[in-house]
Structure formats: structure tokens, C-alpha cells
């Protein structure tokens, strides 16, 4: 990122990264352009990972009890409804 450039939101960075991946997957770019996009993609990936790490740290702070100890609870997955499973099957062509 350039010094005068504002940091992008997580969503904007992720969208830009997805566009770069699509361009690189086509494989019809010159080597120099591919390397430039790859470098941009690595930078965006690192930005996204840092944002996720910051969010995780904030959540950990928010989930502490009144004595500062982390509160840990099991993650409960939502039950799969027939509607959700039908949609999933439709997407997979089954």
C-alpha cells in the first residue's frame, strides 16, 4: 500500500483479492503483469489476515468475565433444515 493510500475495508480488500485471483486463473496475462497482480494479491491477503486477527483479539477482549478471564463456550452449529439442504443439493447439481 502506498503511504498516501487509505486502507481498504476488509470486504473491499477481499473483493479486490477475488478479482485478482480470477484474472490470474485465466492465465492469458504476460509474466510481468501476472507477477504484479500476484504481489498485489499477497499484500491484500496479508491485510485481510491482519484484519481477521484484530477482530479475533477484539472478540476475545469482549468475551472476558468481570475478572478478566476469557469465557469459553462450545460452538453450536445450527441444525440443517430441509430447505437449506435442498438449496445445497441444488447448487451441487444433485
PDB file of N, CA and C in Angstrom:
ATOM      1  N   UNK A   1       0.841  -1.183   0.000  1.00  0.00           N
ATOM      2  CA  UNK A   1       0.000   0.000   0.000  1.00  0.00           C
ATOM      3  C   UNK A   1       0.881   1.239   0.000  1.00  0.00           C
ATOM      4  N   UNK A   2       0.491   2.217  -0.778  1.00  0.00           N
ATOM      5  CA  UNK A   2       1.257   3.453  -0.853  1.00  0.00           C
ATOM      6  C   UNK A   2       0.986   4.292   0.392  1.00  0.00           C
ATOM      7  N   UNK A   3       1.949   5.135   0.812  1.00  0.00           N
ATOM      8  CA  UNK A   3       1.795   5.927   2.031  1.00  0.00           C
ATOM      9  C   UNK A   3       0.558   6.815   2.058  1.00  0.00           C
ATOM     10  N   UNK A   4       0.152   7.372   0.909  1.00  0.00           N
ATOM     11  CA  UNK A   4      -0.996   8.270   0.878  1.00  0.00           C
ATOM     12  C   UNK A   4      -2.318   7.540   0.642  1.00  0.00           C
ATOM     13  N   UNK A   5      -2.275   6.228   0.516  1.00  0.00           N
ATOM     14  CA  UNK A   5      -3.448   5.428   0.223  1.00  0.00           C
ATOM     15  C   UNK A   5      -4.186   5.045   1.518  1.00  0.00           C
ATOM     16  N   UNK A   6      -5.511   5.206   1.516  1.00  0.00           N
ATOM     17  CA  UNK A   6      -6.326   4.827   2.672  1.00  0.00           C
ATOM     18  C   UNK A   6      -6.451   3.297   2.701  1.00  0.00           C
ATOM     19  N   UNK A   7      -6.408   2.685   3.895  1.00  0.00           N
ATOM     20  CA  UNK A   7      -6.610   1.241   3.946  1.00  0.00           C
ATOM     21  C   UNK A   7      -8.042   0.905   3.541  1.00  0.00           C
ATOM     22  N   UNK A   8      -8.185  -0.167   2.797  1.00  0.00           N
ATOM     23  CA  UNK A   8      -9.495  -0.604   2.345  1.00  0.00           C
ATOM     24  C   UNK A   8     -10.195  -1.357   3.471  1.00  0.00           C
ATOM     25  N   UNK A   9     -11.508  -1.422   3.378  1.00  0.00           N
ATOM     26  CA  UNK A   9     -12.255  -2.244   4.329  1.00  0.00           C
ATOM     27  C   UNK A   9     -11.919  -3.714   4.043  1.00  0.00           C
ATOM     28  N   UNK A  10     -12.215  -4.566   4.992  1.00  0.00           N
ATOM     29  CA  UNK A  10     -11.964  -5.998   4.811  1.00  0.00           C
ATOM     30  C   UNK A  10     -12.690  -6.492   3.562  1.00  0.00           C
ATOM     31  N   UNK A  11     -13.948  -6.102   3.445  1.00  0.00           N
ATOM     32  CA  UNK A  11     -14.760  -6.562   2.322  1.00  0.00           C
ATOM     33  C   UNK A  11     -14.204  -6.082   0.986  1.00  0.00           C
ATOM     34  N   UNK A  12     -13.764  -4.819   0.930  1.00  0.00           N
ATOM     35  CA  UNK A  12     -13.197  -4.280  -0.310  1.00  0.00           C
ATOM     36  C   UNK A  12     -11.887  -4.984  -0.654  1.00  0.00           C
ATOM     37  N   UNK A  13     -11.066  -5.254   0.359  1.00  0.00           N
ATOM     38  CA  UNK A  13      -9.804  -5.965   0.126  1.00  0.00           C
ATOM     39  C   UNK A  13     -10.062  -7.376  -0.370  1.00  0.00           C
ATOM     40  N   UNK A  14     -11.041  -8.043   0.234  1.00  0.00           N
ATOM     41  CA  UNK A  14     -11.367  -9.409  -0.165  1.00  0.00           C
ATOM     42  C   UNK A  14     -11.911  -9.443  -1.589  1.00  0.00           C
ATOM     43  N   UNK A  15     -12.746  -8.482  -1.925  1.00  0.00           N
ATOM     44  CA  UNK A  15     -13.288  -8.410  -3.285  1.00  0.00           C
ATOM     45  C   UNK A  15     -12.169  -8.171  -4.298  1.00  0.00           C
ATOM     46  N   UNK A  16     -11.251  -7.267  -3.982  1.00  0.00           N
ATOM     47  CA  UNK A  16     -10.123  -6.997  -4.872  1.00  0.00           C
ATOM     48  C   UNK A  16      -9.258  -8.249  -5.035  1.00  0.00           C
ATOM     49  N   UNK A  17      -9.059  -8.970  -3.940  1.00  0.00           N
ATOM     50  CA  UNK A  17      -8.277 -10.211  -3.988  1.00  0.00           C
ATOM     51  C   UNK A  17      -8.967 -11.246  -4.880  1.00  0.00           C
ATOM     52  N   UNK A  18     -10.279 -11.359  -4.769  1.00  0.00           N
ATOM     53  CA  UNK A  18     -11.028 -12.294  -5.611  1.00  0.00           C
ATOM     54  C   UNK A  18     -10.899 -11.941  -7.086  1.00  0.00           C
ATOM     55  N   UNK A  19     -10.921 -10.650  -7.408  1.00  0.00           N
ATOM     56  CA  UNK A  19     -10.764 -10.221  -8.802  1.00  0.00           C
ATOM     57  C   UNK A  19      -9.377 -10.573  -9.331  1.00  0.00           C
ATOM     58  N   UNK A  20      -8.372 -10.389  -8.483  1.00  0.00           N
ATOM     59  CA  UNK A  20      -7.001 -10.730  -8.881  1.00  0.00           C
ATOM     60  C   UNK A  20      -6.889 -12.222  -9.156  1.00  0.00           C
ATOM     61  N   UNK A  21      -7.466 -13.024  -8.277  1.00  0.00           N
ATOM     62  CA  UNK A  21      -7.417 -14.478  -8.459  1.00  0.00           C
ATOM     63  C   UNK A  21      -8.083 -14.868  -9.775  1.00  0.00           C
ATOM     64  N   UNK A  22      -9.245 -14.275 -10.072  1.00  0.00           N
ATOM     65  CA  UNK A  22      -9.931 -14.570 -11.330  1.00  0.00           C
ATOM     66  C   UNK A  22      -9.047 -14.227 -12.531  1.00  0.00           C
ATOM     67  N   UNK A  23      -8.409 -13.066 -12.488  1.00  0.00           N
ATOM     68  CA  UNK A  23      -7.529 -12.660 -13.599  1.00  0.00           C
ATOM     69  C   UNK A  23      -6.368 -13.633 -13.761  1.00  0.00           C
ATOM     70  N   UNK A  24      -5.772 -14.027 -12.635  1.00  0.00           N
ATOM     71  CA  UNK A  24      -4.629 -14.942 -12.702  1.00  0.00           C
ATOM     72  C   UNK A  24      -5.040 -16.334 -13.166  1.00  0.00           C
ATOM     73  N   UNK A  25      -6.240 -16.755 -12.810  1.00  0.00           N
ATOM     74  CA  UNK A  25      -6.710 -18.084 -13.208  1.00  0.00           C
ATOM     75  C   UNK A  25      -6.917 -18.194 -14.713  1.00  0.00           C
ATOM     76  N   UNK A  26      -7.210 -17.088 -15.370  1.00  0.00           N
ATOM     77  CA  UNK A  26      -7.394 -17.129 -16.819  1.00  0.00           C
ATOM     78  C   UNK A  26      -6.082 -17.469 -17.529  1.00  0.00           C
ATOM     79  N   UNK A  27      -4.965 -17.065 -16.952  1.00  0.00           N
ATOM     80  CA  UNK A  27      -3.660 -17.457 -17.469  1.00  0.00           C
ATOM     81  C   UNK A  27      -3.235 -16.809 -18.767  1.00  0.00           C
ATOM     82  N   UNK A  28      -3.932 -15.789 -19.228  1.00  0.00           N
ATOM     83  CA  UNK A  28      -3.568 -15.173 -20.503  1.00  0.00           C
ATOM     84  C   UNK A  28      -2.860 -13.835 -20.339  1.00  0.00           C
ATOM     85  N   UNK A  29      -2.275 -13.604 -19.186  1.00  0.00           N
ATOM     86  CA  UNK A  29      -1.557 -12.358 -18.913  1.00  0.00           C
ATOM     87  C   UNK A  29      -0.058 -12.528 -19.153  1.00  0.00           C
ATOM     88  N   UNK A  30       0.604 -11.447 -19.524  1.00  0.00           N
ATOM     89  CA  UNK A  30       2.069 -11.514 -19.631  1.00  0.00           C
ATOM     90  C   UNK A  30       2.675 -11.769 -18.247  1.00  0.00           C
ATOM     91  N   UNK A  31       3.856 -12.285 -18.233  1.00  0.00           N
ATOM     92  CA  UNK A  31       4.529 -12.651 -16.988  1.00  0.00           C
ATOM     93  C   UNK A  31       4.625 -11.467 -16.028  1.00  0.00           C
ATOM     94  N   UNK A  32       5.058 -10.315 -16.514  1.00  0.00           N
ATOM     95  CA  UNK A  32       5.228  -9.144 -15.642  1.00  0.00           C
ATOM     96  C   UNK A  32       3.903  -8.734 -14.997  1.00  0.00           C
ATOM     97  N   UNK A  33       2.821  -8.750 -15.774  1.00  0.00           N
ATOM     98  CA  UNK A  33       1.504  -8.388 -15.234  1.00  0.00           C
ATOM     99  C   UNK A  33       1.055  -9.427 -14.201  1.00  0.00           C
ATOM    100  N   UNK A  34       1.321 -10.701 -14.474  1.00  0.00           N
ATOM    101  CA  UNK A  34       0.977 -11.764 -13.531  1.00  0.00           C
ATOM    102  C   UNK A  34       1.722 -11.584 -12.211  1.00  0.00           C
ATOM    103  N   UNK A  35       3.010 -11.255 -12.302  1.00  0.00           N
ATOM    104  CA  UNK A  35       3.807 -11.037 -11.096  1.00  0.00           C
ATOM    105  C   UNK A  35       3.312  -9.828 -10.311  1.00  0.00           C
ATOM    106  N   UNK A  36       2.946  -8.775 -11.031  1.00  0.00           N
ATOM    107  CA  UNK A  36       2.423  -7.567 -10.384  1.00  0.00           C
ATOM    108  C   UNK A  36       1.118  -7.878  -9.646  1.00  0.00           C
ATOM    109  N   UNK A  37       0.221  -8.607 -10.302  1.00  0.00           N
ATOM    110  CA  UNK A  37      -1.042  -8.975  -9.669  1.00  0.00           C
ATOM    111  C   UNK A  37      -0.822  -9.913  -8.483  1.00  0.00           C
ATOM    112  N   UNK A  38       0.120 -10.844  -8.646  1.00  0.00           N
ATOM    113  CA  UNK A  38       0.423 -11.759  -7.560  1.00  0.00           C
ATOM    114  C   UNK A  38       0.914 -10.990  -6.337  1.00  0.00           C
ATOM    115  N   UNK A  39       1.787 -10.023  -6.564  1.00  0.00           N
ATOM    116  CA  UNK A  39       2.308  -9.203  -5.476  1.00  0.00           C
ATOM    117  C   UNK A  39       1.182  -8.418  -4.793  1.00  0.00           C
ATOM    118  N   UNK A  40       0.295  -7.834  -5.591  1.00  0.00           N
ATOM    119  CA  UNK A  40      -0.850  -7.124  -5.020  1.00  0.00           C
ATOM    120  C   UNK A  40      -1.724  -8.082  -4.212  1.00  0.00           C
ATOM    121  N   UNK A  41      -1.924  -9.271  -4.743  1.00  0.00           N
ATOM    122  CA  UNK A  41      -2.742 -10.277  -4.071  1.00  0.00           C
ATOM    123  C   UNK A  41      -2.160 -10.688  -2.728  1.00  0.00           C
ATOM    124  N   UNK A  42      -0.854 -10.859  -2.669  1.00  0.00           N
ATOM    125  CA  UNK A  42      -0.197 -11.207  -1.407  1.00  0.00           C
ATOM    126  C   UNK A  42      -0.404 -10.094  -0.392  1.00  0.00           C
ATOM    127  N   UNK A  43      -0.256  -8.852  -0.831  1.00  0.00           N
ATOM    128  CA  UNK A  43      -0.472  -7.709   0.061  1.00  0.00           C
ATOM    129  C   UNK A  43      -1.899  -7.673   0.587  1.00  0.00           C
ATOM    130  N   UNK A  44      -2.858  -7.888  -0.300  1.00  0.00           N
ATOM    131  CA  UNK A  44      -4.265  -7.893   0.117  1.00  0.00           C
ATOM    132  C   UNK A  44      -4.556  -9.056   1.061  1.00  0.00           C
ATOM    133  N   UNK A  45      -3.974 -10.194   0.782  1.00  0.00           N
ATOM    134  CA  UNK A  45      -4.156 -11.361   1.647  1.00  0.00           C
ATOM    135  C   UNK A  45      -3.636 -11.080   3.053  1.00  0.00           C
ATOM    136  N   UNK A  46      -2.491 -10.448   3.126  1.00  0.00           N
ATOM    137  CA  UNK A  46      -1.918 -10.099   4.428  1.00  0.00           C
ATOM    138  C   UNK A  46      -2.789  -9.075   5.160  1.00  0.00           C
ATOM    139  N   UNK A  47      -3.311  -8.097   4.414  1.00  0.00           N
ATOM    140  CA  UNK A  47      -4.211  -7.112   5.022  1.00  0.00           C
ATOM    141  C   UNK A  47      -5.453  -7.796   5.601  1.00  0.00           C
ATOM    142  N   UNK A  48      -6.033  -8.709   4.828  1.00  0.00           N
ATOM    143  CA  UNK A  48      -7.232  -9.424   5.287  1.00  0.00           C
ATOM    144  C   UNK A  48      -6.915 -10.257   6.524  1.00  0.00           C
ATOM    145  N   UNK A  49      -5.793 -10.954   6.503  1.00  0.00           N
ATOM    146  CA  UNK A  49      -5.415 -11.785   7.650  1.00  0.00           C
ATOM    147  C   UNK A  49      -5.201 -10.926   8.891  1.00  0.00           C
ATOM    148  N   UNK A  50      -4.591  -9.771   8.732  1.00  0.00           N
ATOM    149  CA  UNK A  50      -4.377  -8.878   9.872  1.00  0.00           C
ATOM    150  C   UNK A  50      -5.705  -8.356  10.405  1.00  0.00           C
ATOM    151  N   UNK A  51      -6.621  -8.010   9.514  1.00  0.00           N
ATOM    152  CA  UNK A  51      -7.942  -7.548   9.960  1.00  0.00           C
ATOM    153  C   UNK A  51      -8.669  -8.649  10.722  1.00  0.00           C
ATOM    154  N   UNK A  52      -8.584  -9.882  10.236  1.00  0.00           N
ATOM    155  CA  UNK A  52      -9.222 -11.005  10.935  1.00  0.00           C
ATOM    156  C   UNK A  52      -8.590 -11.228  12.309  1.00  0.00           C
ATOM    157  N   UNK A  53      -7.286 -11.111  12.392  1.00  0.00           N
ATOM    158  CA  UNK A  53      -6.590 -11.272  13.678  1.00  0.00           C
ATOM    159  C   UNK A  53      -7.007 -10.175  14.651  1.00  0.00           C
ATOM    160  N   UNK A  54      -7.124  -8.941  14.154  1.00  0.00           N
ATOM    161  CA  UNK A  54      -7.572  -7.840  15.013  1.00  0.00           C
ATOM    162  C   UNK A  54      -8.995  -8.083  15.514  1.00  0.00           C
ATOM    163  N   UNK A  55      -9.861  -8.555  14.640  1.00  0.00           N
ATOM    164  CA  UNK A  55     -11.241  -8.830  15.034  1.00  0.00           C
ATOM    165  C   UNK A  55     -11.279  -9.931  16.092  1.00  0.00           C
ATOM    166  N   UNK A  56     -10.462 -10.963  15.904  1.00  0.00           N
ATOM    167  CA  UNK A  56     -10.409 -12.055  16.875  1.00  0.00           C
ATOM    168  C   UNK A  56      -9.949 -11.549  18.244  1.00  0.00           C
ATOM    169  N   UNK A  57      -8.928 -10.684  18.252  1.00  0.00           N
ATOM    170  CA  UNK A  57      -8.448 -10.130  19.523  1.00  0.00           C
ATOM    171  C   UNK A  57      -9.525  -9.278  20.194  1.00  0.00           C
ATOM    172  N   UNK A  58     -10.254  -8.492  19.413  1.00  0.00           N
ATOM    173  CA  UNK A  58     -11.337  -7.677  19.980  1.00  0.00           C
ATOM    174  C   UNK A  58     -12.433  -8.546  20.579  1.00  0.00           C
ATOM    175  N   UNK A  59     -12.772  -9.624  19.884  1.00  0.00           N
ATOM    176  CA  UNK A  59     -13.803 -10.541  20.385  1.00  0.00           C
ATOM    177  C   UNK A  59     -13.345 -11.192  21.681  1.00  0.00           C
ATOM    178  N   UNK A  60     -12.076 -11.609  21.714  1.00  0.00           N
ATOM    179  CA  UNK A  60     -11.551 -12.212  22.939  1.00  0.00           C
ATOM    180  C   UNK A  60     -11.637 -11.242  24.112  1.00  0.00           C
ATOM    181  N   UNK A  61     -11.340  -9.971  23.875  1.00  0.00           N
ATOM    182  CA  UNK A  61     -11.448  -8.970  24.937  1.00  0.00           C
ATOM    183  C   UNK A  61     -12.891  -8.783  25.380  1.00  0.00           C
ATOM    184  N   UNK A  62     -13.793  -8.766  24.437  1.00  0.00           N
ATOM    185  CA  UNK A  62     -15.204  -8.570  24.753  1.00  0.00           C
ATOM    186  C   UNK A  62     -15.809  -9.750  25.509  1.00  0.00           C
ATOM    187  N   UNK A  63     -15.253 -10.917  25.318  1.00  0.00           N
ATOM    188  CA  UNK A  63     -15.810 -12.115  25.941  1.00  0.00           C
ATOM    189  C   UNK A  63     -15.146 -12.482  27.262  1.00  0.00           C
ATOM    190  N   UNK A  64     -14.504 -11.536  27.887  1.00  0.00           N
ATOM    191  CA  UNK A  64     -13.893 -11.803  29.201  1.00  0.00           C
ATOM    192  C   UNK A  64     -14.929 -11.583  30.300  1.00  0.00           C
ATOM    193  N   UNK A  65     -14.778 -12.341  31.377  1.00  0.00           N
ATOM    194  CA  UNK A  65     -15.682 -12.152  32.508  1.00  0.00           C
ATOM    195  C   UNK A  65     -15.239 -10.938  33.324  1.00  0.00           C
ATOM    196  N   UNK A  66     -15.941 -10.657  34.417  1.00  0.00           N
ATOM    197  CA  UNK A  66     -15.642  -9.454  35.196  1.00  0.00           C
ATOM    198  C   UNK A  66     -14.281  -9.511  35.899  1.00  0.00           C
ATOM    199  N   UNK A  67     -13.628 -10.665  35.884  1.00  0.00           N
ATOM    200  CA  UNK A  67     -12.293 -10.781  36.469  1.00  0.00           C
ATOM    201  C   UNK A  67     -11.205 -10.854  35.393  1.00  0.00           C
ATOM    202  N   UNK A  68     -11.599 -10.609  34.156  1.00  0.00           N
ATOM    203  CA  UNK A  68     -10.623 -10.571  33.067  1.00  0.00           C
ATOM    204  C   UNK A  68     -10.271 -11.913  32.471  1.00  0.00           C
ATOM    205  N   UNK A  69     -10.943 -12.979  32.910  1.00  0.00           N
ATOM    206  CA  UNK A  69     -10.659 -14.312  32.358  1.00  0.00           C
ATOM    207  C   UNK A  69     -11.494 -14.540  31.109  1.00  0.00           C
ATOM    208  N   UNK A  70     -10.907 -15.178  30.110  1.00  0.00           N
ATOM    209  CA  UNK A  70     -11.684 -15.447  28.897  1.00  0.00           C
ATOM    210  C   UNK A  70     -12.821 -16.418  29.192  1.00  0.00           C
ATOM    211  N   UNK A  71     -13.971 -16.146  28.603  1.00  0.00           N
ATOM    212  CA  UNK A  71     -15.122 -17.027  28.732  1.00  0.00           C
ATOM    213  C   UNK A  71     -15.147 -17.895  27.487  1.00  0.00           C
ATOM    214  N   UNK A  72     -15.060 -19.194  27.684  1.00  0.00           N
ATOM    215  CA  UNK A  72     -15.033 -20.119  26.565  1.00  0.00           C
ATOM    216  C   UNK A  72     -16.299 -20.963  26.605  1.00  0.00           C
ATOM    217  N   UNK A  73     -16.951 -21.068  25.464  1.00  0.00           N
ATOM    218  CA  UNK A  73     -18.117 -21.936  25.360  1.00  0.00           C
ATOM    219  C   UNK A  73     -18.042 -22.683  24.046  1.00  0.00           C
ATOM    220  N   UNK A  74     -18.693 -23.820  24.008  1.00  0.00           N
ATOM    221  CA  UNK A  74     -18.671 -24.641  22.803  1.00  0.00           C
ATOM    222  C   UNK A  74     -19.444 -23.947  21.696  1.00  0.00           C
ATOM    223  N   UNK A  75     -18.969 -24.095  20.490  1.00  0.00           N
ATOM    224  CA  UNK A  75     -19.639 -23.542  19.329  1.00  0.00           C
ATOM    225  C   UNK A  75     -20.726 -24.505  18.917  1.00  0.00           C
ATOM    226  N   UNK A  76     -21.946 -24.017  18.859  1.00  0.00           N
ATOM    227  CA  UNK A  76     -23.058 -24.866  18.455  1.00  0.00           C
ATOM    228  C   UNK A  76     -23.430 -24.540  17.023  1.00  0.00           C
ATOM    229  N   UNK A  77     -23.378 -25.566  16.183  1.00  0.00           N
ATOM    230  CA  UNK A  77     -23.757 -25.360  14.793  1.00  0.00           C
ATOM    231  C   UNK A  77     -25.270 -25.377  14.691  1.00  0.00           C
ATOM    232  N   UNK A  78     -25.785 -24.551  13.824  1.00  0.00           N
ATOM    233  CA  UNK A  78     -27.225 -24.521  13.600  1.00  0.00           C
ATOM    234  C   UNK A  78     -27.634 -25.801  12.892  1.00  0.00           C
ATOM    235  N   UNK A  79     -28.765 -26.360  13.281  1.00  0.00           N
ATOM    236  CA  UNK A  79     -29.216 -27.580  12.605  1.00  0.00           C
ATOM    237  C   UNK A  79     -29.554 -27.289  11.145  1.00  0.00           C
ATOM    238  N   UNK A  80     -29.276 -28.259  10.296  1.00  0.00           N
ATOM    239  CA  UNK A  80     -29.548 -28.104   8.874  1.00  0.00           C
ATOM    240  C   UNK A  80     -31.022 -28.409   8.641  1.00  0.00           C
ATOM    241  N   UNK A  81     -31.714 -27.447   8.057  1.00  0.00           N
ATOM    242  CA  UNK A  81     -33.121 -27.646   7.745  1.00  0.00           C
ATOM    243  C   UNK A  81     -33.251 -28.261   6.375  1.00  0.00           C
ATOM    244  N   UNK A  82     -34.405 -28.801   6.077  1.00  0.00           N
ATOM    245  CA  UNK A  82     -34.612 -29.408   4.768  1.00  0.00           C
ATOM    246  C   UNK A  82     -34.485 -28.374   3.664  1.00  0.00           C
ATOM    247  N   UNK A  83     -34.906 -27.123   3.933  1.00  0.00           N
ATOM    248  CA  UNK A  83     -34.780 -26.036   2.956  1.00  0.00           C
ATOM    249  C   UNK A  83     -33.309 -25.782   2.628  1.00  0.00           C
ATOM    250  N   UNK A  84     -32.471 -25.699   3.670  1.00  0.00           N
ATOM    251  CA  UNK A  84     -31.043 -25.434   3.475  1.00  0.00           C
ATOM    252  C   UNK A  84     -30.378 -26.591   2.745  1.00  0.00           C
ATOM    253  N   UNK A  85     -30.734 -27.823   3.111  1.00  0.00           N
ATOM    254  CA  UNK A  85     -30.101 -28.963   2.459  1.00  0.00           C
ATOM    255  C   UNK A  85     -30.557 -29.085   1.016  1.00  0.00           C
ATOM    256  N   UNK A  86     -31.823 -28.717   0.730  1.00  0.00           N
ATOM    257  CA  UNK A  86     -32.313 -28.747  -0.636  1.00  0.00           C
ATOM    258  C   UNK A  86     -31.574 -27.719  -1.482  1.00  0.00           C
ATOM    259  N   UNK A  87     -31.357 -26.525  -0.937  1.00  0.00           N
ATOM    260  CA  UNK A  87     -30.628 -25.480  -1.642  1.00  0.00           C
ATOM    261  C   UNK A  87     -29.209 -25.933  -1.925  1.00  0.00           C
ATOM    262  N   UNK A  88     -28.564 -26.555  -0.937  1.00  0.00           N
ATOM    263  CA  UNK A  88     -27.201 -27.046  -1.090  1.00  0.00           C
ATOM    264  C   UNK A  88     -27.151 -28.107  -2.184  1.00  0.00           C
ATOM    265  N   UNK A  89     -28.142 -29.007  -2.200  1.00  0.00           N
ATOM    266  CA  UNK A  89     -28.177 -30.050  -3.212  1.00  0.00           C
ATOM    267  C   UNK A  89     -28.368 -29.454  -4.599  1.00  0.00           C
ATOM    268  N   UNK A  90     -29.234 -28.424  -4.698  1.00  0.00           N
ATOM    269  CA  UNK A  90     -29.466 -27.781  -5.984  1.00  0.00           C
ATOM    270  C   UNK A  90     -28.186 -27.154  -6.508  1.00  0.00           C
ATOM    271  N   UNK A  91     -27.400 -26.523  -5.614  1.00  0.00           N
ATOM    272  CA  UNK A  91     -26.160 -25.890  -6.012  1.00  0.00           C
ATOM    273  C   UNK A  91     -25.155 -26.909  -6.535  1.00  0.00           C
ATOM    274  N   UNK A  92     -25.140 -28.082  -5.937  1.00  0.00           N
ATOM    275  CA  UNK A  92     -24.195 -29.124  -6.316  1.00  0.00           C
ATOM    276  C   UNK A  92     -24.676 -29.961  -7.492  1.00  0.00           C
ATOM    277  N   UNK A  93     -25.922 -29.714  -7.938  1.00  0.00           N
ATOM    278  CA  UNK A  93     -26.446 -30.462  -9.063  1.00  0.00           C
ATOM    279  C   UNK A  93     -26.957 -31.833  -8.697  1.00  0.00           C
ATOM    280  N   UNK A  94     -27.264 -32.079  -7.459  1.00  0.00           N
ATOM    281  CA  UNK A  94     -27.772 -33.388  -7.020  1.00  0.00           C
ATOM    282  C   UNK A  94     -29.257 -33.361  -6.799  1.00  0.00           C
TER     283      UNK A  94
END
